[in-house]
GROMACS .gro file of C-alpha atoms in nm:
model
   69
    1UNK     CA    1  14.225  13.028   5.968
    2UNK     CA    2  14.377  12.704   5.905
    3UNK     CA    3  14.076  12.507   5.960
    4UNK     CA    4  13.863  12.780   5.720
    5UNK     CA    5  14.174  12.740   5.447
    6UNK     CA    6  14.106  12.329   5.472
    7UNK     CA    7  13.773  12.336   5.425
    8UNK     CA    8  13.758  12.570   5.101
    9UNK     CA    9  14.074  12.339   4.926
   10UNK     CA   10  13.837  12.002   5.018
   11UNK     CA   11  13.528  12.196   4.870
   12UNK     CA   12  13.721  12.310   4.577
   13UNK     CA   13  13.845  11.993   4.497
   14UNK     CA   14  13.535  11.764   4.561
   15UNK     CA   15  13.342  12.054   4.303
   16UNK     CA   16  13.660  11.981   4.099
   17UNK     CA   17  13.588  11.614   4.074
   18UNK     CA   18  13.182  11.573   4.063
   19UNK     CA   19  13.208  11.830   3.728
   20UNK     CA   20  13.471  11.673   3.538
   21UNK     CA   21  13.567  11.954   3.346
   22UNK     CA   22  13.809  11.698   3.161
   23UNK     CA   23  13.563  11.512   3.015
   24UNK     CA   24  13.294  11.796   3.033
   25UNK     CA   25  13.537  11.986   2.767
   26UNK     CA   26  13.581  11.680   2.553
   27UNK     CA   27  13.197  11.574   2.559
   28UNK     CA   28  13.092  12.013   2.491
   29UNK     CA   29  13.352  12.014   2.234
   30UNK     CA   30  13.246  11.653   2.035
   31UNK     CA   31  12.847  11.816   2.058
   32UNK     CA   32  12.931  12.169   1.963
   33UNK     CA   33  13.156  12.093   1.665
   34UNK     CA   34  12.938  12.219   1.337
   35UNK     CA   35  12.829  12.514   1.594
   36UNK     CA   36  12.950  12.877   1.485
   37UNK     CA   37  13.170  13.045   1.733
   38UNK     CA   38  12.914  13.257   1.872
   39UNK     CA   39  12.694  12.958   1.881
   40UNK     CA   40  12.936  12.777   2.106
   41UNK     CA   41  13.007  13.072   2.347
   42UNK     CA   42  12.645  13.123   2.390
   43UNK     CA   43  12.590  12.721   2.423
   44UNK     CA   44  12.877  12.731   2.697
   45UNK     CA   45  12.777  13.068   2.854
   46UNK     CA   46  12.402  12.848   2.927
   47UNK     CA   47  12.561  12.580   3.036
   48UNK     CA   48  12.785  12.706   3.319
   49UNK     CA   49  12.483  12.925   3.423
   50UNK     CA   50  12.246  12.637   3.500
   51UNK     CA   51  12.528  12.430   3.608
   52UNK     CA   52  12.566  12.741   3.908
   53UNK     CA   53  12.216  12.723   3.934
   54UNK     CA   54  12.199  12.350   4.051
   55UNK     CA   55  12.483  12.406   4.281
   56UNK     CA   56  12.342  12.761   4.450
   57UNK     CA   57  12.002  12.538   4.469
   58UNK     CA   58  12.144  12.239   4.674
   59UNK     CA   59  12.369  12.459   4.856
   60UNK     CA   60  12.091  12.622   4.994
   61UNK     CA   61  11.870  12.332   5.031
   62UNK     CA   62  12.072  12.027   5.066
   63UNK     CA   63  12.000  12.010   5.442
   64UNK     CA   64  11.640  12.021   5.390
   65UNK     CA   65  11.667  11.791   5.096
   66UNK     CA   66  11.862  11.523   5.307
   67UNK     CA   67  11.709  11.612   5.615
   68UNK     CA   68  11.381  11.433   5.443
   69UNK     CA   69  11.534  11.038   5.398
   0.00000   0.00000   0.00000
């Protein structure tokens, strides 16, 4: 369980760091500021869906995809 509990914290973190939600909030924040409120939860709500969408796609293909070079 130890091994399992490793593995999750050094995914976790290495998600953590390729997003940047740091910056990510800074940069969405700077592009979104005339937007209405609804504008911007809708504008956020998009982006974290196709942001899950690229990482369910090369989680599930990212052997194949490397597997080719």
């Amino acid at each position: 369980i130890g091994e399992i509990i490793s593995f999750s914290i050094l995914c976790l973190t290495s998600v953590f760091f390729i997003i940047n939600p740091i910056s990510g909030t800074t940069l969405f924040f700077t592009l979104t500021e005339g937007y209405s409120p609804q504008a911007k939860r809708r504008t956020a709500r998009r982006a974290v869906l196709v942001a899950g969408a690229v990482l369910l796609v090369f989680t599930l293909t990212g052997n194949l995809i490397f597997s080719l070079f």
